[in-house]
Amino acid sequence: MSDRTPVQNAELALLLEVTGTPKPGNVDRDREFSDLRFEHFMAGAVGARPGLERAGAGDRLGRAFERAVAGMADQSAGNTQFGALLVLAPLVAAASDGELTPDFVDSVVRGTTVDDAADFYRAFEHVDVAVDDPPDGLEPLDVRRGSDAVPVLEARGLTLFDVMEQSADVDGVAAEWAGQFERVFAAAERILADDGPVSERASRAFVELLAEERDTFVVTRNGPEAAEEVQRRAKAVLDGDEDAAELADDLVERDINPGTTADLVAGALFVALERGLVV
């Protein structure tokens, strides 16, 4: 077994996630966007470390996440791993407390406070994050308002878990928070059961997750039809009817980025590392 700490494994998970190749629609070792490059993800992972250390030390989860985002954003591309850090923060907190299980992680996120929700909103002031407009009546809680929304959070007594639960139907990371990180833990077990280089296992896990459900980031940026196309073509890759590398090239060319799926892979890699994945 490795002697790495949970914080070290979280940083390594972020680095391993971006090395997974091919990873359709996302930055990997062979593919980049003009304004979002491999190096930005490397810098983002290193910059997030102090915030992840706070999660590992038992600091408030929202504060740890906000600090991780602030550090991640200390590179020229801005947002590289916002969603991945939202997945990783509670996993690191649970692992550092010695119990990385779905039930314990669920207790961690359910134990968040209104202050944690306020920190989550402040994190949006560090980077631009693609999100949908809020439903009618919830405009005061638009995350893009940042700290301006904090008085509304306080008046309504909304914890960070409450905020995630409200978004679970439309956001894949929020759904993990509300659902005991079910897909993350399942993908971790598949990575552990797989063989070969970790980068290839991560790539296969990515395609499997992409084939299971529509990527909510694609829904937000490109629309539901694009998300359904990506899901359908990921299934074709698994069936041997389409080439993963060709799909990756096509999605990058069209600026279709299944970023939520990448966030879940980062979480799955962390769980797998904590459970003995050898690198």
PDB file of N, CA and C in Angstrom, residues 17 24-26 80 83-84 173 206 210 215-218 221 256-265:
ATOM      1  N   GLU A  17      -6.325  12.310 -13.927  1.00  0.00           N
ATOM      2  CA  GLU A  17      -7.542  12.498 -14.725  1.00  0.00           C
ATOM      3  C   GLU A  17      -7.227  13.156 -16.066  1.00  0.00           C
ATOM      4  N   PRO A  24     -12.937  11.664 -24.706  1.00  0.00           N
ATOM      5  CA  PRO A  24     -13.693  12.414 -25.722  1.00  0.00           C
ATOM      6  C   PRO A  24     -14.243  13.763 -25.263  1.00  0.00           C
ATOM      7  N   GLY A  25     -13.788  14.809 -25.974  1.00  0.00           N
ATOM      8  CA  GLY A  25     -14.283  16.153 -25.742  1.00  0.00           C
ATOM      9  C   GLY A  25     -13.520  16.944 -24.705  1.00  0.00           C
ATOM     10  N   ASN A  26     -12.590  16.303 -24.023  1.00  0.00           N
ATOM     11  CA  ASN A  26     -11.857  16.957 -22.944  1.00  0.00           C
ATOM     12  C   ASN A  26     -10.383  17.105 -23.286  1.00  0.00           C
ATOM     13  N   THR A  80     -10.471  25.253 -14.519  1.00  0.00           N
ATOM     14  CA  THR A  80     -10.069  23.959 -15.053  1.00  0.00           C
ATOM     15  C   THR A  80     -10.762  22.804 -14.329  1.00  0.00           C
ATOM     16  N   GLY A  83     -15.660  21.608 -10.867  1.00  0.00           N
ATOM     17  CA  GLY A  83     -16.535  20.494 -10.499  1.00  0.00           C
ATOM     18  C   GLY A  83     -15.785  19.354  -9.851  1.00  0.00           C
ATOM     19  N   ALA A  84     -14.582  19.077 -10.327  1.00  0.00           N
ATOM     20  CA  ALA A  84     -13.790  18.001  -9.733  1.00  0.00           C
ATOM     21  C   ALA A  84     -13.462  18.306  -8.276  1.00  0.00           C
ATOM     22  N   VAL A 173     -22.741  16.718 -10.728  1.00  0.00           N
ATOM     23  CA  VAL A 173     -21.970  16.758  -9.489  1.00  0.00           C
ATOM     24  C   VAL A 173     -22.898  16.920  -8.291  1.00  0.00           C
ATOM     25  N   PHE A 206     -14.085   6.853 -18.181  1.00  0.00           N
ATOM     26  CA  PHE A 206     -14.729   8.062 -18.713  1.00  0.00           C
ATOM     27  C   PHE A 206     -15.780   7.693 -19.756  1.00  0.00           C
ATOM     28  N   LEU A 210     -19.816   8.156 -19.565  1.00  0.00           N
ATOM     29  CA  LEU A 210     -20.440   8.970 -20.605  1.00  0.00           C
ATOM     30  C   LEU A 210     -21.575   8.212 -21.279  1.00  0.00           C
ATOM     31  N   ASP A 215     -24.203  13.875 -20.103  1.00  0.00           N
ATOM     32  CA  ASP A 215     -23.324  14.770 -19.354  1.00  0.00           C
ATOM     33  C   ASP A 215     -24.026  16.110 -19.175  1.00  0.00           C
ATOM     34  N   THR A 216     -24.208  16.529 -17.931  1.00  0.00           N
ATOM     35  CA  THR A 216     -24.996  17.736 -17.664  1.00  0.00           C
ATOM     36  C   THR A 216     -24.276  19.011 -18.096  1.00  0.00           C
ATOM     37  N   PHE A 217     -22.943  18.968 -18.165  1.00  0.00           N
ATOM     38  CA  PHE A 217     -22.223  20.138 -18.657  1.00  0.00           C
ATOM     39  C   PHE A 217     -22.475  20.328 -20.146  1.00  0.00           C
ATOM     40  N   VAL A 218     -22.544  19.225 -20.879  1.00  0.00           N
ATOM     41  CA  VAL A 218     -22.888  19.313 -22.302  1.00  0.00           C
ATOM     42  C   VAL A 218     -24.312  19.822 -22.466  1.00  0.00           C
ATOM     43  N   ARG A 221     -24.094  23.654 -21.924  1.00  0.00           N
ATOM     44  CA  ARG A 221     -23.351  24.437 -22.928  1.00  0.00           C
ATOM     45  C   ARG A 221     -23.848  24.215 -24.357  1.00  0.00           C
ATOM     46  N   ILE A 256     -17.448  20.531 -27.856  1.00  0.00           N
ATOM     47  CA  ILE A 256     -18.403  19.832 -26.994  1.00  0.00           C
ATOM     48  C   ILE A 256     -17.587  19.136 -25.911  1.00  0.00           C
ATOM     49  N   ASN A 257     -17.754  19.587 -24.683  1.00  0.00           N
ATOM     50  CA  ASN A 257     -16.860  19.193 -23.594  1.00  0.00           C
ATOM     51  C   ASN A 257     -17.648  18.522 -22.466  1.00  0.00           C
ATOM     52  N   PRO A 258     -17.619  17.201 -22.369  1.00  0.00           N
ATOM     53  CA  PRO A 258     -18.322  16.510 -21.271  1.00  0.00           C
ATOM     54  C   PRO A 258     -17.580  16.659 -19.939  1.00  0.00           C
ATOM     55  N   GLY A 259     -17.577  17.873 -19.433  1.00  0.00           N
ATOM     56  CA  GLY A 259     -16.772  18.168 -18.247  1.00  0.00           C
ATOM     57  C   GLY A 259     -17.264  17.530 -16.975  1.00  0.00           C
ATOM     58  N   THR A 260     -18.578  17.328 -16.842  1.00  0.00           N
ATOM     59  CA  THR A 260     -19.084  16.700 -15.623  1.00  0.00           C
ATOM     60  C   THR A 260     -18.568  15.280 -15.498  1.00  0.00           C
ATOM     61  N   THR A 261     -18.516  14.574 -16.620  1.00  0.00           N
ATOM     62  CA  THR A 261     -18.003  13.204 -16.597  1.00  0.00           C
ATOM     63  C   THR A 261     -16.549  13.185 -16.145  1.00  0.00           C
ATOM     64  N   ALA A 262     -15.763  14.156 -16.600  1.00  0.00           N
ATOM     65  CA  ALA A 262     -14.369  14.251 -16.158  1.00  0.00           C
ATOM     66  C   ALA A 262     -14.290  14.486 -14.650  1.00  0.00           C
ATOM     67  N   ASP A 263     -15.198  15.281 -14.104  1.00  0.00           N
ATOM     68  CA  ASP A 263     -15.218  15.528 -12.663  1.00  0.00           C
ATOM     69  C   ASP A 263     -15.440  14.232 -11.887  1.00  0.00           C
ATOM     70  N   LEU A 264     -16.342  13.402 -12.384  1.00  0.00           N
ATOM     71  CA  LEU A 264     -16.629  12.139 -11.706  1.00  0.00           C
ATOM     72  C   LEU A 264     -15.445  11.186 -11.802  1.00  0.00           C
ATOM     73  N   VAL A 265     -14.740  11.202 -12.931  1.00  0.00           N
ATOM     74  CA  VAL A 265     -13.553  10.362 -13.084  1.00  0.00           C
ATOM     75  C   VAL A 265     -12.479  10.771 -12.075  1.00  0.00           C
TER      76      VAL A 265
END
